[in-house]
mmCIF file of C-alpha atoms in Angstrom:
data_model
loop_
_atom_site.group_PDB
_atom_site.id
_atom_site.type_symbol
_atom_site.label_atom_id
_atom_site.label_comp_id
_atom_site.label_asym_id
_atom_site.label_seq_id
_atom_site.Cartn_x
_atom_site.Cartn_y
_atom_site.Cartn_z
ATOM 1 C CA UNK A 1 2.284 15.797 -15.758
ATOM 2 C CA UNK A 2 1.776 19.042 -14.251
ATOM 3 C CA UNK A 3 2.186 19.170 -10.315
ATOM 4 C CA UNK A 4 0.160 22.045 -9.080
ATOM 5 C CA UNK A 5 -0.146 21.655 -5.392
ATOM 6 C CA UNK A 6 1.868 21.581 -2.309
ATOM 7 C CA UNK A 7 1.231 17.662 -2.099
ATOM 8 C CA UNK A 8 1.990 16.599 -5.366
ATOM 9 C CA UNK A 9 5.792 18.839 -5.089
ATOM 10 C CA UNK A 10 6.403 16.708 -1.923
ATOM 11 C CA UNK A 11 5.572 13.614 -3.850
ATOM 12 C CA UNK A 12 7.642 14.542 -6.649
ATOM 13 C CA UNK A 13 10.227 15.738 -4.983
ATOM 14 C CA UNK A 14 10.706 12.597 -2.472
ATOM 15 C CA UNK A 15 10.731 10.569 -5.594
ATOM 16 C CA UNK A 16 7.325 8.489 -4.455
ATOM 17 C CA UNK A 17 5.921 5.686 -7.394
ATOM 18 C CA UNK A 18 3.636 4.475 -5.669
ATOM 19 C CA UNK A 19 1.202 4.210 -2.245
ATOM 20 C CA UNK A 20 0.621 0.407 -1.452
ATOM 21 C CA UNK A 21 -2.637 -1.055 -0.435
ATOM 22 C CA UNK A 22 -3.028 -5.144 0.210
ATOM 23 C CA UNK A 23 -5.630 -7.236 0.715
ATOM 24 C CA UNK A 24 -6.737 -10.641 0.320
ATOM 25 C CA UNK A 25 -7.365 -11.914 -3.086
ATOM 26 C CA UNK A 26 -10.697 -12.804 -2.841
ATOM 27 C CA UNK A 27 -11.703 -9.011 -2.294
ATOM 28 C CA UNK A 28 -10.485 -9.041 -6.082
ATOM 29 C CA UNK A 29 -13.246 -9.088 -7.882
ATOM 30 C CA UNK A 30 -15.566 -6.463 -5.919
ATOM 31 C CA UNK A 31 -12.318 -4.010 -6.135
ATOM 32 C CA UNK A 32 -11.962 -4.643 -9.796
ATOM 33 C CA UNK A 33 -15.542 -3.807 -10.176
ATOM 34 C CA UNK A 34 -15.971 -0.765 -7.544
ATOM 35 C CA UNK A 35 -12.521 0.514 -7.008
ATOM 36 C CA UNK A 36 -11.106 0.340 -2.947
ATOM 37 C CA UNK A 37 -13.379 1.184 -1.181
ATOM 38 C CA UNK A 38 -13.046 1.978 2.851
ATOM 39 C CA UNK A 39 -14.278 0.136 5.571
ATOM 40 C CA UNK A 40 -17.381 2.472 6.194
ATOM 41 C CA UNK A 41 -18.277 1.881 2.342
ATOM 42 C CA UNK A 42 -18.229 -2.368 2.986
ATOM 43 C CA UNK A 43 -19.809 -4.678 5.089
ATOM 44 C CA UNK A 44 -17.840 -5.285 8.054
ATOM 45 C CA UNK A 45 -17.267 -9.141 7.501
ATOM 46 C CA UNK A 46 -15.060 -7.384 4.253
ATOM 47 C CA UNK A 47 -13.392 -5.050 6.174
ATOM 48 C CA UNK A 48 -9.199 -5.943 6.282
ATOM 49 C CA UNK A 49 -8.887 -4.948 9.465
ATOM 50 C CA UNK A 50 -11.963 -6.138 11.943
ATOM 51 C CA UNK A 51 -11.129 -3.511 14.296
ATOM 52 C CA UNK A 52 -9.986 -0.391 12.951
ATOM 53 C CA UNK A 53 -9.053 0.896 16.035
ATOM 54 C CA UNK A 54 -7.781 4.184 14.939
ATOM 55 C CA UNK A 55 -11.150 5.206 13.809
ATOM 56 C CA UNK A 56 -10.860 6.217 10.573
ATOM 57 C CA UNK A 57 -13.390 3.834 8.668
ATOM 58 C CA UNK A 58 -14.240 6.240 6.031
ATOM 59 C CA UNK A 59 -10.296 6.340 4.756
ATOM 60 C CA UNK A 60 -8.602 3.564 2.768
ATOM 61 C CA UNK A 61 -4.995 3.311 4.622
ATOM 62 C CA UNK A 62 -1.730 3.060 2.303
ATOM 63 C CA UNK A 63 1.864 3.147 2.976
ATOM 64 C CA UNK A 64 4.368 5.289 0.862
ATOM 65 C CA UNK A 65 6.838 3.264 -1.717
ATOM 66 C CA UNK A 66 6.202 -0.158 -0.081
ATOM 67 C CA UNK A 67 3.792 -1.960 1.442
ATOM 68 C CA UNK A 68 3.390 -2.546 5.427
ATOM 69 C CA UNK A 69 4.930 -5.870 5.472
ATOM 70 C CA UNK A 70 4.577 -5.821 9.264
ATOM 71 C CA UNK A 71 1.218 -5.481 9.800
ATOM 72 C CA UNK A 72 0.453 -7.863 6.742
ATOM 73 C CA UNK A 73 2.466 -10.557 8.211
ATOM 74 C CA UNK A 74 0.142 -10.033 11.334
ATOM 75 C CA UNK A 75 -3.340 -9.987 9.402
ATOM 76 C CA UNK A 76 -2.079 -13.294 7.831
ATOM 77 C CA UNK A 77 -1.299 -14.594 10.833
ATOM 78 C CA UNK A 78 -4.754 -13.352 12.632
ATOM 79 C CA UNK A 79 -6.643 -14.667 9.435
ATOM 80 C CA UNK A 80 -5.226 -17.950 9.026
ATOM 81 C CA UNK A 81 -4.830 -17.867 5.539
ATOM 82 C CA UNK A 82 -1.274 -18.284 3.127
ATOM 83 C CA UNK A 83 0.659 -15.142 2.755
ATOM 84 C CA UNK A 84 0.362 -16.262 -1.401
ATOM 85 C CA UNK A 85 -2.622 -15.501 -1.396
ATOM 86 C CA UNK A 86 -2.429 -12.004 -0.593
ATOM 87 C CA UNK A 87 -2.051 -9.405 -2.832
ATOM 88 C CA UNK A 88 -0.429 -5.399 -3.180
ATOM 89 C CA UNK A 89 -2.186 -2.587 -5.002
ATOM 90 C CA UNK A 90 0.514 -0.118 -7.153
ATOM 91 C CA UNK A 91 -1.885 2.830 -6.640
ATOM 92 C CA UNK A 92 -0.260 6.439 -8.063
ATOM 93 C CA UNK A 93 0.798 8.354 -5.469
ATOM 94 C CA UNK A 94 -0.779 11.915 -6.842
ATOM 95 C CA UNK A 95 -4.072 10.325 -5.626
ATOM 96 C CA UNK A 96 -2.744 12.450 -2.440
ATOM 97 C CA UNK A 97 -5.043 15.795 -1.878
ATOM 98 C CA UNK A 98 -6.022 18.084 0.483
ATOM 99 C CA UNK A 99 -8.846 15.405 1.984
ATOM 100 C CA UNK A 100 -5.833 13.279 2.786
ATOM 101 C CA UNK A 101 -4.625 12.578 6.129
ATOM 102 C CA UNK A 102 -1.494 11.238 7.397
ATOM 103 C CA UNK A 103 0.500 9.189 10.215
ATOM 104 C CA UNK A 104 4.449 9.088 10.789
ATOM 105 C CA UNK A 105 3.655 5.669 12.614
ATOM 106 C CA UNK A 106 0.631 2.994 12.232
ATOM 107 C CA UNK A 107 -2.452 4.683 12.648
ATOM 108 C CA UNK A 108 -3.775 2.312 15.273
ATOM 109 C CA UNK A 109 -1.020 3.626 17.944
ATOM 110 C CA UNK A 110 -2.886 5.643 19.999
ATOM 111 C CA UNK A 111 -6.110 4.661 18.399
ATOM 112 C CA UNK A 112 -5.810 7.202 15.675
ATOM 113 C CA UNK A 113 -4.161 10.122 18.123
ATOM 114 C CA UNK A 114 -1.230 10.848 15.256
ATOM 115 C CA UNK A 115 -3.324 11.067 12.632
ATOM 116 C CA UNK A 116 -3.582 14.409 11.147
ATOM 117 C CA UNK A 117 -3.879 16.485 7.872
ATOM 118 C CA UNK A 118 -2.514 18.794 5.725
ATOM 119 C CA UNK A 119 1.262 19.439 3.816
ATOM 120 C CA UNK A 120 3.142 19.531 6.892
ATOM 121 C CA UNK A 121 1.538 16.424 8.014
ATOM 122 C CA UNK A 122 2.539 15.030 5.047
ATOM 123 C CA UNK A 123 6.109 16.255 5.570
ATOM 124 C CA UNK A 124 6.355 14.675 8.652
ATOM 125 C CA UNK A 125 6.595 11.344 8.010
ATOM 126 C CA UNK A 126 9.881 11.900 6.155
ATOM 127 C CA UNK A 127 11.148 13.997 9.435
ATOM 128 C CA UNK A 128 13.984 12.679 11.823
ATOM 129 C CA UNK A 129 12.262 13.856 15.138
ATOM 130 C CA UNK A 130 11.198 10.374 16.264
ATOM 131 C CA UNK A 131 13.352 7.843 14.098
ATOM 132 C CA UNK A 132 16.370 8.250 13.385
ATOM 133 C CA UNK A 133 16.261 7.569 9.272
ATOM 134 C CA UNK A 134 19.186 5.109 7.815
ATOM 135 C CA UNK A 135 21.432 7.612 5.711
ATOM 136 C CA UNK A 136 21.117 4.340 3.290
ATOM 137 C CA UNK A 137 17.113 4.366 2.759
ATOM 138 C CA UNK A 138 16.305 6.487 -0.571
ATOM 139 C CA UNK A 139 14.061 9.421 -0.018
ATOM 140 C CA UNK A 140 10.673 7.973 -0.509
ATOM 141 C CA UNK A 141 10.760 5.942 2.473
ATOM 142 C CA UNK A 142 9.127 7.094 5.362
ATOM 143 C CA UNK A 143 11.356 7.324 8.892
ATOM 144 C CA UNK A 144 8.723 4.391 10.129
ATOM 145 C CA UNK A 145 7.951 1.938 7.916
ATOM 146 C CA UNK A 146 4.797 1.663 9.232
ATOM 147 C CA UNK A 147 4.193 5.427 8.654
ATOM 148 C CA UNK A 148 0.405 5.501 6.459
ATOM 149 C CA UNK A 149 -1.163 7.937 4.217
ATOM 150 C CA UNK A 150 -5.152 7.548 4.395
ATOM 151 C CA UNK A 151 -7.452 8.294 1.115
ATOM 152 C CA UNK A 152 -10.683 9.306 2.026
ATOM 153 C CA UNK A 153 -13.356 7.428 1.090
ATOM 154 C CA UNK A 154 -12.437 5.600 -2.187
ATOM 155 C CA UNK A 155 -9.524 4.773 -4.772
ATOM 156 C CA UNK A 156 -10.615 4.585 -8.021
ATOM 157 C CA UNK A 157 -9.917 1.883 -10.504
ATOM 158 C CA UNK A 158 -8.330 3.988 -12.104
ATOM 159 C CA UNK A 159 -5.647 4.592 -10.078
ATOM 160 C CA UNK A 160 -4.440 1.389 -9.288
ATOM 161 C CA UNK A 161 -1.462 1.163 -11.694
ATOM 162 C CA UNK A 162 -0.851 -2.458 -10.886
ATOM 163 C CA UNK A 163 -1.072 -5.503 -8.797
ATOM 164 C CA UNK A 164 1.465 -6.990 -6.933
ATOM 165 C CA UNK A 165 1.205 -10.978 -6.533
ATOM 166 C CA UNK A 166 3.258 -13.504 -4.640
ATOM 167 C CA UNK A 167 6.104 -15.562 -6.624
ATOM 168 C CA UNK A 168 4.330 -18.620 -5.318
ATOM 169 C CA UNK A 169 0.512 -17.765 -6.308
ATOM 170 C CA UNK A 170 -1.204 -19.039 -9.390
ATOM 171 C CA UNK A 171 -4.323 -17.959 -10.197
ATOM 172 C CA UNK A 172 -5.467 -18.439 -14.308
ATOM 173 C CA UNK A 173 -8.811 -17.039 -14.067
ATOM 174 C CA UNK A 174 -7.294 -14.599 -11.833
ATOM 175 C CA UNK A 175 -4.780 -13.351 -13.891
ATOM 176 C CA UNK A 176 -6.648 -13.602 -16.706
ATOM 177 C CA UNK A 177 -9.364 -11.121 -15.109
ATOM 178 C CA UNK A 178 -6.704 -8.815 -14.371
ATOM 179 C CA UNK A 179 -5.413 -8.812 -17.868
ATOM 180 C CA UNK A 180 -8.420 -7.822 -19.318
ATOM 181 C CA UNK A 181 -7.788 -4.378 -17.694
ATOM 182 C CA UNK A 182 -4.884 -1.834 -17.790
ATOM 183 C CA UNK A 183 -3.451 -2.781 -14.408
ATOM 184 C CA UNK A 184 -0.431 -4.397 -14.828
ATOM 185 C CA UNK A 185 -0.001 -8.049 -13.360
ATOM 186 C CA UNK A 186 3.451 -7.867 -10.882
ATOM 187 C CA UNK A 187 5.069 -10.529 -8.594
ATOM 188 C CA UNK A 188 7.576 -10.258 -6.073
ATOM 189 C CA UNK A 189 8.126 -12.487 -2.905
ATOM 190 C CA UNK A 190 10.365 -9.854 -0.765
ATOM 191 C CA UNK A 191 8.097 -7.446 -0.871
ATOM 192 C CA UNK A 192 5.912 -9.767 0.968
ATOM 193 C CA UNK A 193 8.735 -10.603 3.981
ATOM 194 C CA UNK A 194 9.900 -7.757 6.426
ATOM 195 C CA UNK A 195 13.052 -9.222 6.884
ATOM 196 C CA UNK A 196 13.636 -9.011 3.201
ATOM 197 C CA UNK A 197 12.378 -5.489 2.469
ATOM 198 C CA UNK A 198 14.365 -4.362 5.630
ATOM 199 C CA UNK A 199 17.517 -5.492 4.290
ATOM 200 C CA UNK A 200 16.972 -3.762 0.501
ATOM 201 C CA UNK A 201 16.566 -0.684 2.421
ATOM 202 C CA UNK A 202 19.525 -1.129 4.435
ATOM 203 C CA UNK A 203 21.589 -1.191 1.342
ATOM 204 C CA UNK A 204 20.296 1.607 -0.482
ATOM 205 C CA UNK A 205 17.538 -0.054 -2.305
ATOM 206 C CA UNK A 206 13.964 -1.483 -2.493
ATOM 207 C CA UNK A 207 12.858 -5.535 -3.590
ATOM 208 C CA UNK A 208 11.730 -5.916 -6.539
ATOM 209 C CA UNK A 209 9.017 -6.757 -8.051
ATOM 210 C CA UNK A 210 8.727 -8.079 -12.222
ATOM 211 C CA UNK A 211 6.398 -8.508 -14.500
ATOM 212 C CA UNK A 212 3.995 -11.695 -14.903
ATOM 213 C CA UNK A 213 4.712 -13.873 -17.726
ATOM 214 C CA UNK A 214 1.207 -15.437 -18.571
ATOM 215 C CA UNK A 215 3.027 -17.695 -20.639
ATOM 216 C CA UNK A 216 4.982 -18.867 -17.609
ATOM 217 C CA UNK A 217 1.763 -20.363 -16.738
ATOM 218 C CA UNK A 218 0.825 -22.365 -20.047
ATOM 219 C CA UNK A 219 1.188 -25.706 -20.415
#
């Protein structure tokens, strides 16, 4: 593909696959049907994140190469509901434009006060200046892991490049709905667990995540 802005050279040349997105799985089928949409675009019983305290409603918050396993392991937790039943959007990173903004940390800290735009914005979430980066973490990480990249108003359908399930979650309809599209069906349990992900990058790596088998499934 042909990179011809400032955004997509950083993205290419930090070696980025992918922005993550999660969400519950029963958000599936509207996001199958409409793409993600932000907050502002939802009703707020819908929204991930009931408070949204950085302000940004009209953005659809992602993190860079893998997905905030921090924060999900807190929504789960503020929910009530199994982490299996949870899902991660694949979404190609060249969605990333000039009506992009960015944080180097979660964009609640300060309710939204690190939050900013443009390509050194974007830079700086790879900088040293506040977190001092493991020499062992591969270039597309972030300094802060919690570091976010926020699409303005919508991602299309047609970016999502695949969805990420839990090892332990079996859906068939779900799965099946999924397959009748050309996002590819994923599973992975350590992207899911902080701990996990934390020591992948700690050893030069990132968990993985493989391909569904629908005939794993079959009786």
């Amino acid at each position: 593909m042909a990179y011809n802005n400032l955004y997509d050279s950083i993205t290419k040349s930090r070696q980025i696959h992918r922005l993550c997105h999660f969400t519950h799985v029963s958000n599936l089928n509207n996001i199958l049907e409409k793409g993600i949409l932000s907050s502002g675009s939802i009703p707020y019983n819908q929204w991930n994140d009931s408070d949204r305290v950085d302000g940004y409603i009209d953005y659809v918050c992602t993190s860079v190469e893998l997905p905030n396993s921090y924060c999900l392991k807190n929504m789960v937790q503020k929910t009530g509901t199994n982490i299996e039943d949870w899902i991660i959007f694949k979404i190609n990173p060249y969605i990333i434009d000039e009506t992009s903004l960015f944080c180097p940390v979660n964009a609640a800290k300060g309710c939204g006060k690190y939050v900013s735009g443009g390509v050194e914005a974007y830079k700086s979430i790879f900088l040293n200046e506040e977190w001092t980066r493991n020499p062992n973490w591969i270039p597309s990480i972030p300094s802060n892991l919690q570091a976010e990249v926020l699409i303005k108003d919508c991602i299309p359908v047609s970016k999502i490049e695949a969805i990420i399930f839990h090892e332990n979650f079996f859906d068939d309809d779900i799965f099946k709905l999924v397959n009748q599209t050309n996002i590819k069906l994923r599973k992975s349990t350590d992207l899911f667990d902080s701990n996990k992900t934390l020591g992948w990058l700690n050893s030069g790596r990132v968990p993985f995540d493989f391909p569904v088998n629908l005939n794993d499934y079959r009786e």
